[in-house]
Tab-separated table of C-alpha atoms in Angstrom:
chain	number	residue	atom	x	y	z
A	1	MET	CA	74.949	29.160	112.350
A	2	VAL	CA	75.503	32.940	112.188
A	3	CYS	CA	78.730	34.102	112.468
A	4	PHE	CA	80.261	37.578	112.547
A	5	ARG	CA	84.451	38.378	112.046
A	6	PHE	CA	85.733	41.010	113.715
A	7	SER	CA	88.714	43.484	112.900
A	8	ARG	CA	91.653	42.218	114.176
A	9	VAL	CA	93.159	41.934	117.843
A	10	PRO	CA	96.548	43.547	118.419
A	11	GLY	CA	98.688	40.732	118.523
A	12	SER	CA	95.977	38.414	118.399
A	13	GLY	CA	95.357	37.800	114.583
A	14	LEU	CA	91.748	37.952	113.510
A	15	VAL	CA	88.815	36.848	115.933
A	16	LEU	CA	85.841	34.844	114.380
A	17	LEU	CA	82.697	34.651	116.736
A	18	CYS	CA	79.628	32.856	116.398
A	19	LEU	CA	76.336	32.751	117.666
A	20	VAL	CA	74.435	29.621	117.883
A	21	LEU	CA	70.753	31.397	117.492
A	22	GLY	CA	68.186	28.999	118.836
A	23	ALA	CA	65.100	29.135	120.938
A	24	VAL	CA	67.200	29.475	124.221
A	25	SER	CA	67.637	32.760	126.578
A	26	SER	CA	71.461	32.151	127.064
A	27	TYR	CA	73.470	32.039	123.290
A	28	ALA	CA	75.761	29.102	123.190
A	29	LEU	CA	78.639	31.370	122.890
A	30	GLU	CA	81.847	30.289	120.769
A	31	LEU	CA	85.099	31.993	119.817
A	32	ASN	CA	88.047	30.748	117.871
A	33	LEU	CA	91.129	33.118	117.889
A	34	THR	CA	93.830	32.821	115.469
A	35	ASP	CA	97.149	34.140	116.146
A	36	SER	CA	98.617	35.996	112.754
A	37	GLU	CA	99.620	32.867	111.382
A	38	LYS	CA	95.627	32.471	111.435
A	39	ALA	CA	96.523	29.638	113.527
A	40	THR	CA	94.058	28.799	116.308
A	41	CYS	CA	95.273	30.055	120.251
A	42	LEU	CA	92.629	29.988	122.127
A	43	TYR	CA	89.198	28.796	121.778
A	44	ALA	CA	86.200	28.778	123.909
A	45	LYS	CA	82.428	27.701	123.817
A	46	TRP	CA	79.852	27.961	126.314
A	47	GLN	CA	76.540	29.119	127.929
A	48	MET	CA	76.252	31.795	130.839
A	49	ASN	CA	73.612	33.469	132.992
A	50	PHE	CA	74.105	36.321	135.548
A	51	THR	CA	71.557	37.279	138.313
A	52	ILE	CA	71.884	40.660	140.356
A	53	ARG	CA	70.368	42.188	143.211
A	54	TYR	CA	70.361	45.201	143.688
A	55	GLU	CA	69.144	47.982	145.798
A	56	THR	CA	65.793	50.679	145.055
A	57	THR	CA	65.213	53.928	146.131
A	58	SER	CA	63.075	52.886	148.003
A	59	LYS	CA	64.549	51.134	150.127
A	60	ASN	CA	63.737	47.359	148.592
A	61	TYR	CA	65.612	44.976	146.465
A	62	THR	CA	65.333	44.130	142.910
A	63	ILE	CA	66.447	41.380	141.061
A	64	VAL	CA	67.783	40.911	137.502
A	65	THR	CA	69.125	38.171	134.935
A	66	ILE	CA	70.931	39.082	132.004
A	67	SER	CA	70.525	36.471	129.245
A	68	ASP	CA	71.054	37.901	126.342
A	69	PHE	CA	74.205	37.772	124.819
A	70	GLY	CA	73.237	38.088	120.846
A	71	ASN	CA	74.882	41.865	120.664
A	72	ALA	CA	78.392	40.093	122.329
A	73	THR	CA	81.769	41.896	121.097
A	74	TYR	CA	85.161	40.603	122.169
A	75	ASN	CA	87.697	43.765	122.395
A	76	GLY	CA	90.723	43.510	124.142
A	77	SER	CA	90.667	39.264	123.641
A	78	ILE	CA	94.416	37.773	122.969
A	79	CYS	CA	95.861	34.650	122.676
A	80	GLY	CA	98.542	34.983	125.465
A	81	ASP	CA	102.271	33.621	126.176
A	82	TYR	CA	104.451	32.907	129.105
A	83	GLN	CA	104.926	37.075	129.803
A	84	ASN	CA	101.394	38.010	129.264
A	85	GLY	CA	98.742	35.415	130.042
A	86	SER	CA	95.700	34.581	127.772
A	87	LYS	CA	92.112	36.400	128.017
A	88	ILE	CA	88.500	36.467	126.960
A	89	ALA	CA	86.878	39.113	127.126
A	90	VAL	CA	83.071	40.282	126.365
A	91	GLN	CA	80.959	43.371	126.217
A	92	PHE	CA	77.227	42.820	125.688
A	93	GLY	CA	73.815	45.050	126.400
A	94	SER	CA	74.707	48.434	127.969
A	95	GLY	CA	77.881	48.476	130.154
A	96	PHE	CA	78.188	44.777	130.855
A	97	SER	CA	81.802	42.786	130.594
A	98	TRP	CA	82.851	39.253	131.257
A	99	ILE	CA	86.956	38.869	131.496
A	100	VAL	CA	88.535	34.912	131.518
A	101	ASN	CA	92.427	35.613	132.724
A	102	PHE	CA	94.287	32.438	131.805
A	103	THR	CA	98.220	31.956	132.722
A	104	LYS	CA	100.380	29.358	131.323
A	105	GLU	CA	102.932	26.937	133.142
A	106	VAL	CA	105.366	24.120	131.548
A	107	SER	CA	102.793	21.736	131.141
A	108	THR	CA	99.618	23.439	132.449
A	109	TYR	CA	97.359	25.877	131.878
A	110	SER	CA	95.205	27.804	134.258
A	111	ILE	CA	91.742	29.329	134.523
A	112	HIS	CA	93.209	32.103	137.087
A	113	SER	CA	89.909	34.461	137.281
A	114	ILE	CA	86.639	35.304	136.502
A	115	SER	CA	85.543	38.602	137.004
A	116	PHE	CA	81.870	40.454	136.148
A	117	SER	CA	81.145	43.826	135.303
A	118	TYR	CA	77.908	45.954	135.582
A	119	ASP	CA	76.402	49.378	135.377
A	120	THR	CA	73.093	50.283	137.119
A	121	SER	CA	73.316	54.253	135.965
A	122	ASP	CA	71.533	51.977	133.374
A	123	ASN	CA	67.696	52.848	133.713
A	124	THR	CA	66.654	50.715	131.475
A	125	THR	CA	68.149	47.776	132.997
A	126	PHE	CA	68.938	48.639	135.952
A	127	PRO	CA	64.970	51.066	137.174
A	128	ASP	CA	65.399	53.161	140.381
A	129	ALA	CA	68.497	51.803	141.244
A	130	LYS	CA	69.648	53.609	144.279
A	131	GLU	CA	73.391	53.669	143.685
A	132	LYS	CA	74.325	54.433	139.979
A	133	GLU	CA	78.337	53.569	139.421
A	134	LEU	CA	79.464	50.865	137.666
A	135	PHE	CA	79.852	47.207	140.003
A	136	THR	CA	82.773	44.674	139.273
A	137	VAL	CA	82.932	41.380	141.169
A	138	LYS	CA	86.507	39.202	140.723
A	139	ASP	CA	86.279	35.242	141.235
A	140	THR	CA	89.816	33.423	141.921
A	141	VAL	CA	89.292	29.821	140.297
A	142	ALA	CA	93.105	29.034	139.941
A	143	PHE	CA	92.636	25.081	138.310
A	144	GLY	CA	95.195	23.888	136.961
A	145	ILE	CA	94.523	21.872	132.882
A	146	PRO	CA	97.191	19.905	131.200
A	147	LEU	CA	98.389	21.678	128.411
A	148	ASN	CA	97.509	20.083	125.390
A	149	ASP	CA	93.313	18.944	126.885
A	150	ILE	CA	90.273	21.164	125.988
A	151	PHE	CA	88.607	21.852	129.783
A	152	ARG	CA	84.943	20.080	129.616
A	153	CYS	CA	82.178	21.189	132.191
A	154	ASN	CA	78.774	20.427	130.602
A	155	SER	CA	76.918	20.567	134.355
A	156	VAL	CA	76.475	23.877	135.253
A	157	SER	CA	78.662	25.748	137.562
A	158	THR	CA	78.145	28.768	140.151
A	159	LEU	CA	79.203	31.508	140.847
A	160	GLU	CA	78.099	33.612	143.967
A	161	LYS	CA	79.667	36.701	145.627
A	162	ASN	CA	78.383	40.250	146.532
A	163	ASP	CA	74.956	40.681	144.930
A	164	VAL	CA	75.862	38.741	141.874
A	165	VAL	CA	75.081	34.882	140.552
A	166	GLN	CA	76.896	33.628	137.769
A	167	HIS	CA	75.665	30.176	136.195
A	168	TYR	CA	77.473	28.473	133.285
A	169	TRP	CA	77.547	25.217	131.600
A	170	ASP	CA	77.776	23.374	128.597
A	171	VAL	CA	81.870	24.657	128.573
A	172	HIS	CA	84.718	23.767	126.516
A	173	VAL	CA	87.902	25.742	126.585
A	174	GLN	CA	91.671	25.352	125.582
A	175	ALA	CA	93.702	28.222	126.328
A	176	PHE	CA	97.042	28.479	124.637
A	177	VAL	CA	96.310	26.006	122.062
A	178	GLN	CA	99.264	23.814	120.668
A	179	ASN	CA	100.069	23.617	116.686
A	180	GLY	CA	96.721	26.132	116.127
A	181	THR	CA	94.976	22.548	116.475
A	182	VAL	CA	92.081	22.104	119.495
A	183	SER	CA	92.594	18.913	121.114
A	184	THR	CA	90.560	16.298	121.016
A	185	LYS	CA	91.299	15.161	124.726
A	186	GLU	CA	89.051	16.522	127.936
A	187	PHE	CA	90.155	17.378	130.880
A	188	LEU	CA	86.332	16.925	133.073
A	189	CYS	CA	85.308	19.570	135.950
A	190	ASP	CA	84.623	16.821	139.079
A	191	LYS	CA	80.572	17.296	138.518
A	192	ASP	CA	81.039	16.070	134.914
A	193	LYS	CA	83.130	13.548	136.300
A	194	THR	CA	80.818	12.233	138.904
A	195	LEU	CA	78.629	11.850	136.314
A	196	THR	CA	80.716	10.111	133.757
A	197	THR	CA	81.860	7.439	136.282
A	198	VAL	CA	78.289	6.806	137.416
A	199	VAL	CA	76.742	3.325	136.530
A	200	PRO	CA	73.250	2.878	136.234
A	201	THR	CA	72.745	-0.888	137.820
A	202	THR	CA	69.797	-1.223	135.077
A	203	VAL	CA	69.997	-0.186	131.688
A	204	PRO	CA	67.127	2.288	130.813
A	205	SER	CA	64.827	1.383	127.340
A	206	PRO	CA	65.061	3.250	124.561
A	207	THR	CA	62.179	5.227	125.469
A	208	THR	CA	60.059	5.391	129.743
A	209	THR	CA	56.890	5.881	130.377
A	210	PRO	CA	56.957	8.031	133.632
A	211	THR	CA	54.910	7.254	136.483
A	212	PRO	CA	51.948	8.896	136.206
A	213	LYS	CA	51.734	11.901	139.289
A	214	GLU	CA	48.514	12.911	141.181
A	215	LYS	CA	47.796	16.207	140.728
A	216	PRO	CA	50.150	19.587	142.133
A	217	GLU	CA	49.364	20.853	144.555
A	218	VAL	CA	48.262	24.947	143.938
A	219	GLY	CA	50.422	27.423	145.437
A	220	SER	CA	50.019	31.091	145.515
A	221	TYR	CA	53.034	34.072	144.784
A	222	SER	CA	53.715	37.489	144.516
A	223	VAL	CA	57.134	39.696	143.940
A	224	LYS	CA	56.882	42.951	145.324
A	225	ASN	CA	58.508	46.734	144.772
A	226	GLY	CA	58.348	49.815	146.097
A	227	ASN	CA	54.529	50.643	145.232
A	228	GLY	CA	53.200	47.429	146.732
A	229	THR	CA	52.614	43.984	144.796
A	230	CYS	CA	53.562	44.180	141.288
A	231	LEU	CA	53.144	40.621	140.590
A	232	LEU	CA	50.340	37.474	141.061
A	233	ALA	CA	50.408	33.707	140.519
A	234	THR	CA	48.352	31.246	141.141
A	235	MET	CA	48.986	27.718	140.006
A	236	GLY	CA	49.839	24.432	140.408
A	237	LEU	CA	53.473	23.347	138.783
A	238	GLN	CA	54.279	19.711	137.310
A	239	LEU	CA	57.514	19.203	135.798
A	240	ASN	CA	58.189	16.609	132.708
A	241	VAL	CA	61.737	16.374	132.323
A	242	THR	CA	63.846	13.573	129.785
A	243	GLN	CA	67.079	12.993	130.160
A	244	ASP	CA	69.296	10.244	128.520
A	245	LYS	CA	66.444	8.942	127.146
A	246	VAL	CA	64.853	8.621	130.830
A	247	ALA	CA	61.093	11.093	131.194
A	248	SER	CA	61.270	12.020	134.941
A	249	VAL	CA	57.803	13.892	136.256
A	250	ILE	CA	58.123	15.851	139.378
A	251	ASN	CA	55.355	17.548	141.203
A	252	ILE	CA	56.379	21.167	143.041
A	253	ASN	CA	55.512	21.408	146.355
A	254	PRO	CA	54.873	25.350	147.361
A	255	ASN	CA	55.407	24.541	150.607
A	256	ILE	CA	58.922	23.815	150.465
A	257	THR	CA	59.770	26.593	147.313
A	258	HIS	CA	60.511	30.064	148.186
A	259	PHE	CA	59.906	32.741	145.100
A	260	THR	CA	61.324	35.959	144.633
A	261	GLY	CA	61.452	37.817	141.145
A	262	SER	CA	61.503	41.622	140.020
A	263	CYS	CA	58.704	44.266	137.850
A	264	HIS	CA	60.237	46.286	135.644
A	265	SER	CA	57.574	48.480	132.825
A	266	GLN	CA	58.526	46.322	129.923
A	267	THR	CA	59.281	43.420	131.841
A	268	ALA	CA	58.703	40.942	135.152
A	269	LEU	CA	60.230	38.390	136.892
A	270	LEU	CA	59.435	35.509	139.082
A	271	ARG	CA	61.635	33.029	140.335
A	272	LEU	CA	61.291	29.254	141.556
A	273	ASN	CA	63.416	27.647	144.288
A	274	SER	CA	63.990	24.923	146.534
A	275	SER	CA	66.684	22.223	148.057
A	276	ASN	CA	66.390	20.338	144.378
A	277	ILE	CA	65.018	23.135	141.852
A	278	LYS	CA	69.070	26.195	141.730
A	279	TYR	CA	65.984	28.243	139.815
A	280	LEU	CA	62.819	28.240	137.874
A	281	ASP	CA	62.385	31.628	136.041
A	282	PHE	CA	59.090	32.946	134.293
A	283	VAL	CA	60.310	36.087	132.360
A	284	PHE	CA	56.818	37.611	130.791
A	285	ALA	CA	57.050	40.791	128.683
A	286	VAL	CA	54.465	43.478	127.481
A	287	LYS	CA	54.091	43.306	123.333
A	288	ASN	CA	52.430	46.249	121.126
A	289	GLU	CA	51.801	48.136	124.173
A	290	ASN	CA	48.847	46.917	124.886
A	291	ARG	CA	49.235	42.705	126.200
A	292	PHE	CA	51.776	40.754	128.357
A	293	TYR	CA	52.392	37.000	127.707
A	294	LEU	CA	55.024	34.403	129.124
A	295	LYS	CA	58.399	34.971	127.013
A	296	GLU	CA	60.778	33.089	128.895
A	297	VAL	CA	61.881	30.061	131.116
A	298	ASN	CA	65.121	29.044	132.260
A	299	ILE	CA	65.356	25.561	134.846
A	300	SER	CA	67.972	24.223	136.271
A	301	MET	CA	67.485	21.382	138.846
A	302	TYR	CA	69.211	18.529	140.428
A	303	LEU	CA	67.870	14.998	138.904
A	304	VAL	CA	67.322	12.296	140.804
A	305	ASN	CA	71.012	10.774	140.030
A	306	GLY	CA	72.871	13.544	141.050
A	307	SER	CA	73.213	14.858	137.569
A	308	VAL	CA	72.291	18.849	136.376
A	309	PHE	CA	69.201	19.757	133.784
A	310	SER	CA	69.624	23.115	132.549
A	311	ILE	CA	67.086	24.233	130.365
A	312	ALA	CA	65.879	28.231	128.328
A	313	ASN	CA	64.142	29.057	126.252
A	314	ASN	CA	63.418	33.315	125.475
A	315	ASN	CA	61.496	32.556	122.744
A	316	LEU	CA	57.220	31.248	123.917
A	317	THR	CA	54.613	32.820	123.733
A	318	TYR	CA	52.332	31.215	126.383
A	319	TRP	CA	49.899	33.108	129.123
A	320	ASP	CA	48.721	36.407	125.881
A	321	ALA	CA	46.471	38.803	127.838
A	322	PRO	CA	45.559	42.330	127.857
A	323	LEU	CA	47.416	44.371	129.896
A	324	GLY	CA	45.495	45.390	133.197
A	325	SER	CA	43.944	42.207	133.416
A	326	SER	CA	45.247	38.863	134.471
A	327	TYR	CA	45.415	35.279	132.528
A	328	MET	CA	43.259	32.075	133.666
A	329	CYS	CA	43.682	28.691	132.886
A	330	ASN	CA	41.519	26.450	134.956
A	331	LYS	CA	41.999	23.293	132.857
A	332	GLU	CA	45.116	21.809	132.858
A	333	GLN	CA	47.693	23.200	129.978
A	334	THR	CA	51.032	22.252	129.390
A	335	VAL	CA	54.056	24.849	128.164
A	336	SER	CA	56.557	22.764	126.013
A	337	VAL	CA	59.635	24.923	127.003
A	338	SER	CA	62.118	22.588	124.889
A	339	GLY	CA	61.486	18.550	123.435
A	340	ALA	CA	63.297	17.770	126.763
A	341	PHE	CA	61.213	19.764	129.133
A	342	GLN	CA	57.532	20.396	129.400
A	343	ILE	CA	55.389	22.260	132.089
A	344	ASN	CA	51.871	21.239	133.096
A	345	THR	CA	49.906	23.742	135.077
A	346	PHE	CA	47.016	23.420	137.001
A	347	ASP	CA	44.015	26.105	138.289
A	348	LEU	CA	46.640	29.188	137.068
A	349	ARG	CA	46.189	32.532	137.674
A	350	VAL	CA	48.882	35.240	136.815
A	351	GLN	CA	49.290	39.000	136.776
A	352	PRO	CA	52.923	40.255	135.575
A	353	PHE	CA	52.003	43.413	135.082
A	354	ASN	CA	49.091	46.817	136.321
A	355	VAL	CA	48.114	44.907	139.807
A	356	VAL	CA	46.497	47.217	141.993
A	357	GLU	CA	46.099	47.079	145.145
A	358	GLY	CA	47.752	43.102	146.068
A	359	LYS	CA	44.277	41.936	144.000
A	360	TYR	CA	43.665	40.234	140.625
A	361	SER	CA	41.739	42.461	137.962
A	362	THR	CA	39.361	40.777	135.384
A	363	ALA	CA	41.008	37.159	133.716
A	364	LYS	CA	41.210	36.334	130.395
A	365	GLU	CA	40.567	32.600	130.339
A	366	CYS	CA	42.488	30.528	128.072
A	367	SER	CA	40.402	28.570	124.728
A	368	ALA	CA	40.226	25.420	127.243
A	369	ASP	CA	38.232	26.920	130.546
A	370	SER	CA	35.940	29.081	127.952
A	371	ASP	CA	34.768	25.927	125.740
A	372	LEU	CA	33.977	24.540	128.948
A	373	ASN	CA	31.987	27.923	129.990
A	374	PHE	CA	30.388	27.708	126.678
A	375	LEU	CA	29.235	23.652	127.552
A	376	ILE	CA	27.556	24.640	131.196
A	377	PRO	CA	24.879	27.019	129.519
A	378	VAL	CA	24.735	24.221	126.865
A	379	ALA	CA	24.077	21.322	129.171
A	380	VAL	CA	21.303	23.802	130.983
A	381	GLY	CA	19.565	24.480	128.190
A	382	VAL	CA	19.190	21.301	127.992
A	383	ALA	CA	18.299	20.187	130.625
A	384	LEU	CA	15.769	22.726	131.557
A	385	GLY	CA	14.463	21.454	127.910
A	386	PHE	CA	14.097	17.990	128.842
A	387	LEU	CA	12.508	18.809	132.260
A	388	ILE	CA	9.773	21.284	130.530
A	389	ILE	CA	9.053	18.267	128.070
A	390	VAL	CA	8.534	16.088	131.252
A	391	VAL	CA	6.323	18.699	132.887
A	392	PHE	CA	4.630	18.584	129.647
A	393	ILE	CA	4.014	14.769	129.453
A	394	SER	CA	3.164	14.583	132.846
A	395	TYR	CA	0.012	17.404	132.487
A	396	MET	CA	-1.044	15.700	129.685
A	397	ILE	CA	-1.686	12.213	130.976
A	398	GLY	CA	-2.958	13.632	134.294
A	399	ARG	CA	-4.849	15.805	131.846
A	400	ARG	CA	-6.359	12.351	130.290
A	401	LYS	CA	-6.844	10.674	133.136
A	402	SER	CA	-9.239	13.361	134.531
A	403	ARG	CA	-11.068	13.246	131.424
A	404	THR	CA	-11.230	9.775	131.957
A	405	GLY	CA	-12.826	9.818	135.403
A	406	TYR	CA	-15.459	12.438	134.667
A	407	GLN	CA	-16.474	9.931	131.560
A	408	SER	CA	-17.207	6.578	134.065
A	409	VAL	CA	-18.838	8.796	136.500
């Protein structure tokens, strides 16, 4: 855990912000806000990401995902009281801000509202945006929590308004902390209550083996921008999910899967979703100005038992190929996103950059396919050699018989 100590927030003491840095795209943010007596007055720990849809100058719509909060600051966060509510204020990236307001009653406190602001004049994040201005979306939440309880919601919560979708999970927050001690008594969100009260009919074994699935159907996906198709992907996808020591194998059916995405000079996004998959993101990036690779995978989906499974990893290094080419791997390949989530790909071919006339460029094959291609000519050579030997032996036998016939005459 890496901790950063910021300067005093007026009237609120020192802010200690700890970022748990791991191989996930959405940092687990942890805030411990103290008052002038150095007693904790506000505690929060959570994960989040944002998806923003905006119009380009070519009158098309592009989606950008905001999930990197490594440079977050907390200027403006306050402890609050009965007259002045408590507030978490977060600034990150280029012109992004996120604010949560809390209010206090006699025996309860409320998460009153959540607002998110973004500036489309940032050409790096919003290239070719038609409107260059600051946008703010505000959602009124307004639900009460017992005053000395900590609110917990591990499930994914979604706020959707205008062109912004906000996802939150692994949330632990307590405003107006009493006597400087964060409570151990939890107040659960409705989704977590549902998961907590579900009693399984059978007790799972410590480790369960998923039922083998047949090979998934191969789907074709594409993303377009103002200049035509900018991303191509063809692949069969099989998801391997482990939760509570129970493993599941899920094949993605491309016939009922929707897809969208966005293309930029240094990054490209392919997003898949269906009735049970809220989103499955493949994020590609350029490295060394001459190669591309799969950098990030994010998923949030509903499992058979109704629970929500969410994982994110922005530290991947799969599907590496030169810019101007495509990456291809016909053999089964595994993308390990985390210990609990892997993706098996079949008949894979992707090109997230420099697509010309909507067609794949020359493919850079994976090592598994290259090994197979190496064996094919070897096998053909061996077969031809064997055939030559057979022909030669046949010729010699025939010649010997011919000579024997002349001697008989």
